[in-house]
């Protein structure tokens, strides 16, 4: 009987794909920023066109934990609890006899806590009870909103018994220390370990990114990415610390791999690395994500182990919605019917055959929007200005963005109101409506962009 593999899922927060140097983009490649991830990609598979389906923290996490679009489970914005009625990713692993472990940022236990109502639940800075942990049962050290309980250096999380676990060192290192605590324990079954770093997310209460000491000096002479060149935003002052955070993540990936090798289980562990969304540094709207642009949507995705071994490069599109079925498939668990994604293993089983003609994206908080990312186009509609951005959807949308990715890869020229592209908009509009009907059960109006 074949020994079942361990599954290690490593999740960063707000990381642009071009910070991982094996993608060959100047920002990462200039500094050889991620040698450990590059090594995993060289041994495994690099996915070149991985996109998030919801570019904001909580909704993206809800999507991964359930395999469903956030609007279908009431998690379309931050500060929404993962419904207790939803069967989570960890529960399927539990049913299959795996140990399940979680370390880091959770972001799915508080509900309407910023504007309290009768059903408010607030665990932003408190220990999360077992029933709100999404089924992770064998090991738990986490904080619901980690940026509220920590800074770049120092903070705390809570363990499975509700005990506060303080740390003083750099937060990414401390998160890894907690993960290593689990990895070094004796286990009676294969494990599924989910590590959720907050890096390279900005520190909300200080309005800045906090890299390890020395980051500003080490990375001050960075090459300017094409999407940022000549724009406003805060990337000029923030990118050195952001890059330092990305480097720290890579060093911690190295620590995890070293421990797997020390134990002799590296070859029987399938490792995944990705992020919830990217960062545009306040150039597309007034904050860092929540937009249809690739600097929000495009994330790194690397897989090592099992079918992913062999130094593959996959150019076809994949979506965050595919992560849950992909993780289950790595453990030999069939995709549940209610999950909306497709195991990414199929991209290796059938090289060159896409699993998605386009990626469907739901956008919230900066505005209520829906988008399609195809290999050639980005198309986005939004509810009218003044619409409450916390609404799950809206009956009327307006075409807001159209980008020709072949001729404008950095999405600098918006063609939505150009009459010569009306036919392109019409085709994409109908495709987008198909996705909305299928995933949301509604048929909104979409009005053409105005000149």
Coordinates of C-alpha atoms in Angstrom, one line a residue:
X1 CA 0.0 0.0 0.0
X2 CA 1.4 3.4 -1.0
X3 CA 2.2 5.6 2.0
X4 CA -0.1 8.7 2.0
X5 CA 1.7 12.0 1.6
X6 CA 1.9 14.8 4.1
X7 CA 0.5 18.1 2.9
X8 CA 2.2 21.4 3.8
X9 CA 0.4 24.5 2.6
X10 CA 2.4 27.8 3.0
X11 CA 0.4 30.9 2.6
X12 CA 1.6 34.5 2.5
X13 CA -0.5 37.7 2.6
X14 CA -0.5 40.4 -0.1
X15 CA 2.5 39.0 -2.0
X16 CA 3.1 40.0 -5.7
X17 CA 4.1 37.2 -7.9
X18 CA 7.1 39.1 -9.2
X19 CA 8.8 39.1 -5.8
X20 CA 9.5 35.4 -6.3
X21 CA 12.7 35.4 -8.4
X22 CA 12.1 32.3 -10.4
X23 CA 9.3 34.1 -12.2
X24 CA 12.1 36.1 -13.9
X25 CA 10.7 39.5 -13.2
X26 CA 13.1 42.3 -12.2
X27 CA 11.7 42.9 -8.7
X28 CA 12.6 39.4 -7.5
X29 CA 15.3 38.4 -9.9
X30 CA 17.4 41.5 -9.3
X31 CA 18.0 40.6 -5.7
X32 CA 17.8 36.8 -6.2
X33 CA 15.2 37.3 -3.5
X34 CA 13.8 33.8 -3.1
X35 CA 16.4 31.0 -3.5
X36 CA 14.5 28.5 -1.4
X37 CA 11.3 29.0 -3.4
X38 CA 13.2 28.9 -6.6
X39 CA 14.7 25.5 -5.6
X40 CA 11.2 24.2 -4.9
X41 CA 10.0 25.4 -8.3
X42 CA 13.0 23.9 -10.0
X43 CA 12.2 20.5 -8.4
X44 CA 8.5 20.9 -8.7
X45 CA 6.1 23.0 -10.7
X46 CA 5.8 26.8 -11.2
X47 CA 2.4 28.1 -12.1
X48 CA 2.8 31.3 -14.2
X49 CA -0.8 32.4 -14.3
X50 CA -2.3 31.8 -10.8
X51 CA -4.9 34.4 -9.9
X52 CA -6.9 35.1 -6.8
X53 CA -10.7 35.1 -7.2
X54 CA -11.2 37.6 -4.4
X55 CA -8.4 40.2 -3.7
X56 CA -9.0 40.8 0.0
X57 CA -7.9 38.8 3.1
X58 CA -10.9 37.3 4.7
X59 CA -12.9 36.4 1.6
X60 CA -9.9 34.8 0.0
X61 CA -9.4 32.7 3.1
X62 CA -13.0 31.7 3.2
X63 CA -12.7 30.5 -0.4
X64 CA -9.7 28.3 0.4
X65 CA -11.2 26.8 3.5
X66 CA -14.5 25.9 1.7
X67 CA -13.8 25.7 -2.0
X68 CA -16.7 28.0 -2.6
X69 CA -17.0 31.6 -3.7
X70 CA -17.3 34.0 -0.8
X71 CA -20.7 35.4 -1.8
X72 CA -22.2 31.9 -1.5
X73 CA -21.3 31.6 2.2
X74 CA -21.7 35.2 3.4
X75 CA -18.0 35.9 3.6
X76 CA -17.8 38.5 0.8
X77 CA -16.1 41.1 2.9
X78 CA -13.7 41.1 5.9
X79 CA -15.1 40.7 9.4
X80 CA -17.3 37.8 8.5
X81 CA -17.1 34.5 10.3
X82 CA -16.8 31.2 8.4
X83 CA -20.2 29.7 8.8
X84 CA -20.3 26.8 11.3
X85 CA -22.6 25.0 8.8
X86 CA -19.9 24.8 6.2
X87 CA -17.8 21.7 5.9
X88 CA -14.2 22.9 5.8
X89 CA -11.1 21.8 4.1
X90 CA -9.7 20.5 7.4
X91 CA -12.8 18.4 8.0
X92 CA -12.2 16.4 4.8
X93 CA -8.7 15.7 5.9
X94 CA -9.9 14.7 9.3
X95 CA -12.4 12.3 7.7
X96 CA -9.5 10.8 5.7
X97 CA -7.5 10.1 8.8
X98 CA -5.1 13.0 8.6
X99 CA -3.8 15.1 11.5
X100 CA -4.8 18.7 10.9
X101 CA -2.7 21.7 12.1
X102 CA -3.0 25.4 11.7
X103 CA -0.5 28.2 12.5
X104 CA -0.7 32.0 12.0
X105 CA -3.4 34.3 10.7
X106 CA -6.9 32.9 10.6
X107 CA -9.2 35.9 9.9
X108 CA -12.4 33.9 9.9
X109 CA -13.7 33.9 13.5
X110 CA -15.0 37.4 14.0
X111 CA -18.3 38.6 12.7
X112 CA -19.7 42.1 12.4
X113 CA -17.2 43.0 15.2
X114 CA -16.2 46.5 13.9
X115 CA -19.9 47.6 13.9
X116 CA -21.4 45.5 16.6
X117 CA -24.9 44.0 16.1
X118 CA -27.0 41.5 18.0
X119 CA -25.1 38.6 16.4
X120 CA -21.6 40.1 16.7
X121 CA -18.7 37.8 17.4
X122 CA -15.3 39.3 18.3
X123 CA -12.1 37.2 18.5
X124 CA -9.8 39.7 16.8
X125 CA -7.5 39.7 19.9
X126 CA -8.9 36.8 21.9
X127 CA -8.4 33.1 21.8
X128 CA -10.6 31.4 19.2
X129 CA -12.8 28.6 20.5
X130 CA -12.4 25.2 18.8
X131 CA -15.8 25.4 17.0
X132 CA -14.6 28.5 15.1
X133 CA -11.3 27.0 13.9
X134 CA -12.6 25.5 10.7
X135 CA -12.0 21.9 11.8
X136 CA -8.3 22.1 12.5
X137 CA -8.1 19.9 15.6
X138 CA -4.6 18.4 16.3
X139 CA -2.5 21.6 16.6
X140 CA -3.4 25.2 16.7
X141 CA -1.4 28.4 17.3
X142 CA -3.1 31.4 15.7
X143 CA -4.7 34.8 16.0
X144 CA -7.8 35.8 14.2
X145 CA -6.5 39.2 13.1
X146 CA -2.7 38.8 13.6
X147 CA -2.0 42.4 12.7
X148 CA -4.0 43.4 15.8
X149 CA -2.0 41.1 18.1
X150 CA 1.5 41.8 16.7
X151 CA 3.9 44.0 14.8
X152 CA 7.0 43.2 12.7
X153 CA 8.8 42.4 15.9
X154 CA 6.9 41.0 18.9
X155 CA 3.3 40.0 19.6
X156 CA 1.2 37.0 20.5
X157 CA -1.0 34.2 19.3
X158 CA -3.1 31.6 21.1
X159 CA -2.6 27.9 21.3
X160 CA -5.2 25.2 21.1
X161 CA -5.8 25.3 24.9
X162 CA -6.4 29.1 24.7
X163 CA -3.0 30.0 26.2
X164 CA -1.4 33.1 25.0
X165 CA 1.9 32.5 23.2
X166 CA 4.1 35.6 23.2
X167 CA 7.1 36.2 21.0
X168 CA 9.6 38.9 20.7
X169 CA 11.5 38.0 17.5
X170 CA 10.5 38.8 13.9
X171 CA 7.0 37.7 13.3
X172 CA 7.6 35.5 10.3
X173 CA 10.4 33.7 12.2
X174 CA 8.0 33.3 15.2
X175 CA 5.3 31.9 13.0
X176 CA 7.8 29.4 11.6
X177 CA 9.0 28.5 15.2
X178 CA 5.4 27.6 16.0
X179 CA 5.1 25.5 12.9
X180 CA 8.3 23.7 13.6
X181 CA 7.0 23.0 17.1
X182 CA 4.3 20.9 15.4
X183 CA 6.5 19.3 12.8
X184 CA 8.8 18.1 15.5
X185 CA 6.0 16.4 17.5
X186 CA 5.5 12.6 17.2
X187 CA 2.6 11.9 14.8
X188 CA 0.4 8.8 14.4
X189 CA -0.9 9.8 10.9
X190 CA 0.0 11.8 7.9
X191 CA -0.5 15.5 8.4
X192 CA -2.1 18.5 6.7
X193 CA -0.3 21.6 8.1
X194 CA -1.6 25.1 7.0
X195 CA 0.9 27.9 7.8
X196 CA -0.6 31.4 7.3
X197 CA 1.9 34.2 7.4
X198 CA 0.9 37.8 7.5
X199 CA 4.0 39.0 5.7
X200 CA 4.3 40.9 3.4
X201 CA 1.0 42.6 4.5
X202 CA 1.4 46.2 5.8
X203 CA 1.1 47.0 9.5
X204 CA -2.3 48.6 9.8
X205 CA -1.9 50.6 13.0
X206 CA 1.5 52.0 11.8
X207 CA 0.5 52.5 8.1
X208 CA 3.7 50.9 6.8
X209 CA 5.4 47.7 5.9
X210 CA 7.7 46.3 8.5
X211 CA 10.6 44.2 7.1
X212 CA 13.4 42.7 9.2
X213 CA 16.0 45.2 10.4
X214 CA 18.2 46.4 7.6
X215 CA 15.6 45.9 4.9
X216 CA 15.5 49.6 3.9
X217 CA 19.2 49.7 3.3
X218 CA 19.5 46.3 1.7
X219 CA 16.7 46.8 -0.8
X220 CA 16.7 50.5 -1.4
X221 CA 18.0 50.3 -5.0
X222 CA 15.2 48.3 -6.4
X223 CA 14.1 48.1 -10.1
X224 CA 10.7 49.7 -10.6
X225 CA 8.1 47.3 -11.9
X226 CA 6.3 48.3 -15.1
X227 CA 2.9 48.6 -13.4
X228 CA 4.3 51.1 -10.9
X229 CA 6.6 53.2 -13.1
X230 CA 5.5 56.8 -13.2
X231 CA 2.6 56.4 -10.8
X232 CA 1.7 57.8 -7.5
X233 CA 1.1 55.6 -4.5
X234 CA 3.6 54.8 -1.7
X235 CA 5.8 52.2 -3.4
X236 CA 8.8 54.5 -3.4
X237 CA 9.1 54.5 0.4
X238 CA 7.5 51.1 1.1
X239 CA 9.0 48.6 -1.3
X240 CA 12.3 48.1 0.5
X241 CA 10.6 46.8 3.6
X242 CA 8.1 44.9 1.5
X243 CA 11.0 43.1 -0.2
X244 CA 12.6 42.4 3.1
X245 CA 9.4 40.7 4.2
X246 CA 9.4 38.6 1.1
X247 CA 13.0 37.6 1.7
X248 CA 12.2 36.6 5.2
X249 CA 9.4 34.4 4.0
X250 CA 11.8 32.6 1.7
X251 CA 14.3 32.1 4.5
X252 CA 11.5 30.5 6.6
X253 CA 10.5 28.3 3.7
X254 CA 14.1 27.1 3.9
X255 CA 13.8 26.3 7.6
X256 CA 10.7 24.3 7.0
X257 CA 12.3 22.3 4.2
X258 CA 15.4 21.7 6.3
X259 CA 13.2 20.2 9.1
X260 CA 11.3 17.9 6.6
X261 CA 14.7 16.7 5.3
X262 CA 16.1 16.2 8.7
X263 CA 13.1 13.9 9.6
X264 CA 13.4 12.1 6.3
X265 CA 9.9 13.0 5.2
X266 CA 10.6 15.7 2.5
X267 CA 10.1 13.2 -0.3
X268 CA 6.7 12.2 1.1
X269 CA 5.5 15.7 1.6
X270 CA 3.6 17.7 -1.0
X271 CA 4.4 21.4 -0.5
X272 CA 2.4 24.3 -1.8
X273 CA 3.3 28.0 -1.7
X274 CA 0.9 30.9 -2.7
X275 CA -0.7 34.1 -1.5
X276 CA -4.2 35.5 -1.1
X277 CA -3.7 38.5 -3.4
X278 CA -1.0 41.0 -4.5
X279 CA -0.3 44.6 -3.8
X280 CA -0.5 47.7 -6.0
X281 CA 0.7 50.2 -3.4
X282 CA -2.2 52.6 -3.6
X283 CA -1.8 53.1 -7.3
X284 CA -5.2 51.5 -8.4
X285 CA -7.3 52.8 -5.5
X286 CA -6.7 54.2 -2.1
X287 CA -5.1 51.1 -0.6
X288 CA -3.2 48.0 -1.6
X289 CA -5.5 45.4 -3.3
X290 CA -9.3 45.1 -4.0
X291 CA -9.0 45.8 -7.7
X292 CA -9.2 43.9 -10.9
X293 CA -5.6 44.6 -12.0
X294 CA -2.9 41.9 -12.1
X295 CA -0.9 43.7 -9.3
X296 CA -3.9 42.7 -7.1
X297 CA -4.8 39.4 -8.7
X298 CA -1.6 37.7 -9.9
X299 CA 0.0 35.6 -7.1
X300 CA 2.9 33.2 -6.9
X301 CA 2.0 29.5 -6.9
X302 CA 4.6 26.8 -6.5
X303 CA 4.0 23.1 -5.8
X304 CA 6.5 20.4 -5.0
X305 CA 5.9 16.7 -4.5
X306 CA 3.9 13.9 -6.1
X307 CA 2.7 14.7 -9.6
X308 CA 4.2 18.2 -9.3
X309 CA 7.8 16.9 -9.3
X310 CA 9.9 17.3 -12.4
X311 CA 10.6 21.0 -13.0
X312 CA 7.4 21.8 -14.8
X313 CA 6.2 25.2 -15.8
X314 CA 2.4 25.7 -16.3
X315 CA 1.2 28.8 -18.3
X316 CA -2.5 28.1 -18.2
X317 CA -4.8 30.0 -15.9
X318 CA -5.6 28.8 -12.4
X319 CA -7.7 30.4 -9.6
X320 CA -7.7 30.5 -5.9
X321 CA -11.0 28.6 -6.1
X322 CA -8.9 25.6 -7.2
X323 CA -6.8 25.4 -4.1
X324 CA -9.2 23.3 -1.9
X325 CA -9.7 20.6 -4.5
X326 CA -6.0 20.6 -5.4
X327 CA -5.0 20.0 -1.7
X328 CA -7.5 17.3 -1.4
X329 CA -6.4 15.6 -4.6
X330 CA -2.8 15.7 -3.4
X331 CA -4.0 13.4 -0.5
X332 CA -6.1 11.2 -2.8
X333 CA -9.4 12.7 -1.6
X334 CA -12.1 13.2 -4.3
X335 CA -13.3 16.7 -4.9
X336 CA -16.7 17.3 -3.1
X337 CA -19.5 18.3 -5.5
X338 CA -20.1 21.6 -3.7
X339 CA -16.5 22.8 -4.4
X340 CA -16.4 25.1 -7.3
X341 CA -12.8 24.7 -8.4
X342 CA -10.8 22.1 -10.3
X343 CA -7.7 20.2 -9.1
X344 CA -4.7 21.9 -10.6
X345 CA -3.1 18.4 -11.1
X346 CA -5.1 18.2 -14.3
X347 CA -2.9 20.9 -15.8
X348 CA 0.0 18.4 -15.5
X349 CA -2.1 15.3 -16.5
X350 CA -3.2 17.1 -19.7
X351 CA -0.3 19.5 -20.6
X352 CA -1.4 22.6 -22.6
X353 CA -5.1 22.0 -21.8
X354 CA -6.6 24.8 -19.7
X355 CA -8.9 24.1 -16.8
X356 CA -10.4 27.6 -17.1
X357 CA -10.9 29.7 -20.2
X358 CA -11.1 32.7 -17.8
X359 CA -10.9 33.3 -14.0
X360 CA -14.0 34.8 -12.4
X361 CA -13.3 37.4 -9.8
X362 CA -15.5 38.9 -7.1
X363 CA -14.4 42.3 -5.7
X364 CA -15.6 44.0 -2.5
X365 CA -14.9 46.8 0.0
X366 CA -13.3 49.2 -2.6
X367 CA -16.6 48.9 -4.4
X368 CA -18.9 46.0 -5.5
X369 CA -17.4 44.6 -8.6
X370 CA -17.1 41.5 -10.8
X371 CA -14.3 40.7 -13.3
X372 CA -12.9 38.3 -15.8
X373 CA -9.2 37.6 -16.3
X374 CA -8.6 35.8 -19.6
X375 CA -5.2 35.1 -21.2
X376 CA -5.7 38.1 -23.3
X377 CA -8.1 40.5 -21.5
X378 CA -9.0 41.9 -18.1
X379 CA -12.6 43.0 -18.0
X380 CA -14.3 44.5 -14.9
X381 CA -17.7 45.9 -14.0
X382 CA -18.6 47.8 -10.8
X383 CA -21.7 49.0 -9.1
X384 CA -22.4 52.7 -9.5
X385 CA -20.4 55.2 -7.4
X386 CA -21.9 55.6 -4.0
X387 CA -23.0 52.0 -3.7
X388 CA -22.3 50.5 -0.3
X389 CA -19.0 48.6 -0.9
X390 CA -19.9 46.1 1.8
X391 CA -22.9 44.7 -0.2
X392 CA -22.5 41.2 -1.5
X393 CA -23.7 42.1 -4.9
X394 CA -25.7 44.7 -6.8
X395 CA -28.5 44.5 -9.5
X396 CA -26.8 47.0 -11.8
X397 CA -23.2 47.2 -12.9
X398 CA -21.3 49.5 -15.2
X399 CA -18.4 48.5 -17.3
X400 CA -15.3 50.1 -15.7
X401 CA -12.1 48.5 -17.1
X402 CA -10.9 46.7 -20.2
X403 CA -7.2 46.0 -20.7
X404 CA -5.6 44.3 -23.7
X405 CA -2.9 42.2 -22.0
X406 CA -1.1 41.3 -25.2
X407 CA -0.3 45.0 -26.0
X408 CA -0.6 46.4 -22.5
X409 CA 0.7 43.8 -20.0
X410 CA 0.9 46.4 -17.2
X411 CA -2.7 47.5 -17.6
X412 CA -2.0 51.2 -18.1
X413 CA -4.5 52.0 -20.9
X414 CA -8.2 51.5 -20.1
X415 CA -10.1 50.6 -23.2
X416 CA -13.6 50.2 -21.6
X417 CA -15.0 53.3 -23.2
X418 CA -13.3 53.0 -26.6
X419 CA -16.0 52.3 -29.2
X420 CA -13.6 50.2 -31.3
X421 CA -13.5 47.6 -28.5
X422 CA -17.3 47.5 -28.0
X423 CA -17.4 44.0 -29.6
X424 CA -14.8 42.7 -27.2
X425 CA -16.8 44.1 -24.3
X426 CA -20.0 42.5 -25.5
X427 CA -18.4 39.0 -25.7
X428 CA -16.8 39.4 -22.2
X429 CA -20.0 40.8 -20.8
X430 CA -21.9 37.7 -21.8
X431 CA -19.2 35.4 -20.4
X432 CA -19.2 37.4 -17.1
X433 CA -23.0 37.1 -16.9
X434 CA -22.7 33.3 -17.3
X435 CA -20.4 33.2 -14.3
X436 CA -22.6 35.4 -12.2
X437 CA -25.7 33.3 -13.0
X438 CA -23.9 30.1 -12.3
X439 CA -22.1 31.1 -9.1
X440 CA -24.6 33.7 -7.6
X441 CA -27.9 32.7 -9.1
X442 CA -28.6 36.2 -10.4
X443 CA -28.7 38.1 -13.7
X444 CA -27.7 41.7 -13.1
X445 CA -27.8 44.4 -15.7
X446 CA -24.4 45.5 -17.1
X447 CA -24.4 48.9 -18.7
X448 CA -21.7 49.8 -21.3
X449 CA -19.0 52.2 -20.2
X450 CA -19.7 55.9 -21.0
X451 CA -17.2 57.9 -22.9

